[in-house]
CSV table of C-alpha atoms in Angstrom, one decimal:
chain,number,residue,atom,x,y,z
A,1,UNK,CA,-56.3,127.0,72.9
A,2,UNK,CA,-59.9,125.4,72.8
A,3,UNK,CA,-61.1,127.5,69.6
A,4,UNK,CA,-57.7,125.6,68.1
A,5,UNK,CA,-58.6,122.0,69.2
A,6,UNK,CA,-62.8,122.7,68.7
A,7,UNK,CA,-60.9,123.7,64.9
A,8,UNK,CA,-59.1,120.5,64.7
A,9,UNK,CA,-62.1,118.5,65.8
A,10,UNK,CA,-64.5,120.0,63.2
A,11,UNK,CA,-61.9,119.9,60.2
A,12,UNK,CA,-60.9,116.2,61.2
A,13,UNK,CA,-64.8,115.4,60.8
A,14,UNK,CA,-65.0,117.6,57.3
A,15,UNK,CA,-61.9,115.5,55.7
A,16,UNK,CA,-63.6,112.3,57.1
A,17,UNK,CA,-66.8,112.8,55.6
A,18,UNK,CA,-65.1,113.8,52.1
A,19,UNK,CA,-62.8,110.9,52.1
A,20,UNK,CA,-65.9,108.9,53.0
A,21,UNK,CA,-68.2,110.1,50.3
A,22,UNK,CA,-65.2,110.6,47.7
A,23,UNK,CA,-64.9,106.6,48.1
A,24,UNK,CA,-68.5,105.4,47.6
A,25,UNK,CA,-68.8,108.0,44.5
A,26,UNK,CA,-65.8,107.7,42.9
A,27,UNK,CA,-64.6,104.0,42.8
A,28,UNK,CA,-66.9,101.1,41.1
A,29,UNK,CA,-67.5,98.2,42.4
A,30,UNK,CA,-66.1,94.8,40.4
A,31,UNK,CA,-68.7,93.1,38.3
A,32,UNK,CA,-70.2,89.9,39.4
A,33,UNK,CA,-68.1,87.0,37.7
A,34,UNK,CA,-70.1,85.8,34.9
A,35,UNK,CA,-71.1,81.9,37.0
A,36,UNK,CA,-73.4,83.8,39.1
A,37,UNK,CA,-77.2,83.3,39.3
A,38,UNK,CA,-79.9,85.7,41.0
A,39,UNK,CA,-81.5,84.9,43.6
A,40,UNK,CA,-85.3,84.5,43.2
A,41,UNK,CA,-88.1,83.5,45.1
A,42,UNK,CA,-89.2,80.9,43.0
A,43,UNK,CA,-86.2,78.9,43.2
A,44,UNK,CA,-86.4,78.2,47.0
A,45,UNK,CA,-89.4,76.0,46.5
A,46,UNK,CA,-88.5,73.6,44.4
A,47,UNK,CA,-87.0,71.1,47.1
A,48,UNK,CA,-89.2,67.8,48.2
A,49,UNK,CA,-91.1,70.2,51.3
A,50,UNK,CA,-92.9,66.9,53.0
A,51,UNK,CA,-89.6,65.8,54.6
A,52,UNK,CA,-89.4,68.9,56.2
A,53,UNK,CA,-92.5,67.2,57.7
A,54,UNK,CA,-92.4,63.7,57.6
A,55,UNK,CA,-90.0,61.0,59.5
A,56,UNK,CA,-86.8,60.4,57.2
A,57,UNK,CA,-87.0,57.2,55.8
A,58,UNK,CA,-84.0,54.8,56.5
A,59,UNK,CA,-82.5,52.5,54.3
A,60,UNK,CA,-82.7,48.3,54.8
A,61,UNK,CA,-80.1,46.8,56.8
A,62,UNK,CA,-78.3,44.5,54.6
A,63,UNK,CA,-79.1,40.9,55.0
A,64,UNK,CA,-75.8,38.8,55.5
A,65,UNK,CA,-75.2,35.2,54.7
A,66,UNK,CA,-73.4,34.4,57.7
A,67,UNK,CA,-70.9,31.2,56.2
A,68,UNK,CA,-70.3,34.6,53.3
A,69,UNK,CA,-69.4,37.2,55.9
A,70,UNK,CA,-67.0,34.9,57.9
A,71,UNK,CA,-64.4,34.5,54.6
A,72,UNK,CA,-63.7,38.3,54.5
A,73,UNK,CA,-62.1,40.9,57.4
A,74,UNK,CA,-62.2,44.4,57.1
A,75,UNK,CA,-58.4,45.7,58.1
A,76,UNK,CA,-58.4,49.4,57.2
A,77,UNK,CA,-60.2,51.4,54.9
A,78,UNK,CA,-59.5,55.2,53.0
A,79,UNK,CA,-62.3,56.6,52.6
A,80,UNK,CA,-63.2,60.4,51.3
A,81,UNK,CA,-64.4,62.6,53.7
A,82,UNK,CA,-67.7,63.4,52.5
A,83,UNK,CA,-70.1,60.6,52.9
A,84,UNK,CA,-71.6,61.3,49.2
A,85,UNK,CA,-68.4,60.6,47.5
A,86,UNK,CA,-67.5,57.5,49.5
A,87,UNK,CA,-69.8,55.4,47.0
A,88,UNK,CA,-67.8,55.9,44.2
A,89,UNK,CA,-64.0,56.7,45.4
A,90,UNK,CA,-62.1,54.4,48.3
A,91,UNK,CA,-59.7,52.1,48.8
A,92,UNK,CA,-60.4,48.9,51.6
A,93,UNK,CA,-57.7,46.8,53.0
A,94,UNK,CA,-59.8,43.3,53.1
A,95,UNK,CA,-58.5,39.6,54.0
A,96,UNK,CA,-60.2,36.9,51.8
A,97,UNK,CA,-60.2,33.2,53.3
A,98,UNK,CA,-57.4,34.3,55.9
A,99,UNK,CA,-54.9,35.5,53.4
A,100,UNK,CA,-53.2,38.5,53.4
A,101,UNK,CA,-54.5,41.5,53.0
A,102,UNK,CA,-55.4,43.1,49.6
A,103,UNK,CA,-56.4,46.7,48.6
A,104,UNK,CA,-59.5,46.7,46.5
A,105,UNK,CA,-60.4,50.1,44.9
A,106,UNK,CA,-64.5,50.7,45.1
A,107,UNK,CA,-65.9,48.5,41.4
A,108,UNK,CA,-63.1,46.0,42.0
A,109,UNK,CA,-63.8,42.3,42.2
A,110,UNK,CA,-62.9,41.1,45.5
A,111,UNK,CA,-64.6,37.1,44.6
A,112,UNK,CA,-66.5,35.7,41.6
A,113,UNK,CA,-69.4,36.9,42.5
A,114,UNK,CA,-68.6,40.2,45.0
A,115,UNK,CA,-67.1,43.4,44.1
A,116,UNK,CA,-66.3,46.0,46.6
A,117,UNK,CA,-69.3,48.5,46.8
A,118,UNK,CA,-69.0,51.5,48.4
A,119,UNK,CA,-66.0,52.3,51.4
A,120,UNK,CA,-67.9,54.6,54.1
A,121,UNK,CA,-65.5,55.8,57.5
A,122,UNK,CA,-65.0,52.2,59.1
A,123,UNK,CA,-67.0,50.4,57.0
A,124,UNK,CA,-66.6,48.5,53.6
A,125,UNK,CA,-70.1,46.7,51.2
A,126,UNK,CA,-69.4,43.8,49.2
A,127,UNK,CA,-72.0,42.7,47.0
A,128,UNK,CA,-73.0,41.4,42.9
A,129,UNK,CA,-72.2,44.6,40.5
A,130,UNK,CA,-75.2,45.4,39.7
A,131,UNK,CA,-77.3,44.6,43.0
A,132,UNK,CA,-78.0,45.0,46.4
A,133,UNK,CA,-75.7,44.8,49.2
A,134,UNK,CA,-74.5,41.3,50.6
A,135,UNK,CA,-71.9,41.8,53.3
A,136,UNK,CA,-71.2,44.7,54.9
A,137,UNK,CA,-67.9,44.8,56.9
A,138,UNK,CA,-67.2,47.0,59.8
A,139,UNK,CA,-63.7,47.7,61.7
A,140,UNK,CA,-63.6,46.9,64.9
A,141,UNK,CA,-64.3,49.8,67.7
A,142,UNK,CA,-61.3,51.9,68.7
A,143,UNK,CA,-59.8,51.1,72.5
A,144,UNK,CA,-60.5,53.8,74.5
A,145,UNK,CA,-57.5,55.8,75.7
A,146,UNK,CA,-55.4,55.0,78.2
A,147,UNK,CA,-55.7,57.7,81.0
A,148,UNK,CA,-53.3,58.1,84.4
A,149,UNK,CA,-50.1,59.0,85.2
A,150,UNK,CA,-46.6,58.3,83.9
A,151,UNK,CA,-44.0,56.3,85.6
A,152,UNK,CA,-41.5,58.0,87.0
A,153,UNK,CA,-38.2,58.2,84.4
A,154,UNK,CA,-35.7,55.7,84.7
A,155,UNK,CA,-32.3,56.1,84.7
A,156,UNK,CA,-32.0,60.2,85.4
A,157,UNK,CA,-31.0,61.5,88.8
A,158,UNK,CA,-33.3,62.5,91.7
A,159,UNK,CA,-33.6,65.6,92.9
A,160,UNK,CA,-32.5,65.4,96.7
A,161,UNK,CA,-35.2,66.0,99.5
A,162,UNK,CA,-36.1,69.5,100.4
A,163,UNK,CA,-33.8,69.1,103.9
A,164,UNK,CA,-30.3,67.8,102.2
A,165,UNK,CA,-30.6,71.0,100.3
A,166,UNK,CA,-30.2,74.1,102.7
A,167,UNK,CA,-26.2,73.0,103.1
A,168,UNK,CA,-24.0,75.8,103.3
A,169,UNK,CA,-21.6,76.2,100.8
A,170,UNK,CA,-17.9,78.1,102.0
A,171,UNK,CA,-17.1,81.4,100.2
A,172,UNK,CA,-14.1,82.0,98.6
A,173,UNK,CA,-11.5,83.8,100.2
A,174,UNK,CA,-11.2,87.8,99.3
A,175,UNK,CA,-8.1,88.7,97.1
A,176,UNK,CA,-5.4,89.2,98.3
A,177,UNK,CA,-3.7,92.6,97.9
A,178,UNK,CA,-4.0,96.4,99.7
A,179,UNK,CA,-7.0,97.1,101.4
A,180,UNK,CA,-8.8,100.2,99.9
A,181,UNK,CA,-9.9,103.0,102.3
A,182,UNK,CA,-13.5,104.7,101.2
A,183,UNK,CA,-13.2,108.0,99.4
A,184,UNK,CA,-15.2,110.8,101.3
A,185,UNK,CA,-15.9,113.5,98.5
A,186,UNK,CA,-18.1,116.4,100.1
């Protein structure tokens, strides 16, 4: 019996190792599609390398006329989810001179003088066409979520207390009808 399993064993490897090597000979691999670029060293250092060293620098706060950013509120904004497209794609919900609520698409003329600039996550630019920022509008802070525990429903029936419970319930009577004598089989 062992020389049969050590058989097995060592036949199991041989037909493992052929299937093995029969794959990586005989099949090809698929071509590259024809969009691809090698990689070469050359092309890694081509970015800007002194911010890897140097402080980021951040971009001017807007200056706001403050009689110009009280005539417009920021109600809702839809926004891309990648902050590079947001200056060019958007929609923002904004209230002129307490009227209702428009949506403005990002280029579109909000006032004489503003169009709507760029639409960020909760925030919305106003400013001239071709110019720097004038207003920025922000949506106001979430509420933070309300946390505890639920009242108890209203309406549906209690369970009764642990001691009303252990009441005995009568059985129901036994049929009526011959009484059956156990059968002894030995």
């Amino acid at each position: 019996m062992p020389a049969r399993i050590a058989a097995f064993v060592v036949w199991a490897a041989v037909a493992a190792c052929v299937a093995f090597w029969g794959l990586r000979i005989l099949v090809t691999p698929r071509p590259a599609p024809s969009q691809t670029q090698p990689v070469s060293a050359t092309d890694s250092l081509r970015g800007d390398v002194t911010r890897l060293f140097a402080a980021v620098p951040t971009a001017a706060t807007p200056v706001t006329e403050p009689g110009l950013a009280s005539r417009f509120k920021l109600i809702g904004v839809m926004a891309p989810k990648d902050g590079d497209r947001g200056h060019d794609q958007g929609i923002a919900l904004i209230a002129v001179d307490e009227k209702p609520p428009r949506a403005y698409r990002v280029g579109a003329r909000i006032d004489n003088a503003l169009v709507l600039q760029s639409v960020a996550r909760r925030s919305a630019t106003l400013g001239p066409s071709q110019g720097a920022p004038a207003v920025q509008l922000d949506l106001p802070p979430l509420p933070l979520p309300a946390t505890g525990s639920l009242p108890p429903a209203a309406g549906l029936i209690q369970a009764p207390p642990a001691a009303e419970t252990a009441t005995t319930v009568p059985m129901a009577p036994a049929p009526a009808g011959p009484a059956r004598a156990p059968i002894n089989r030995q």
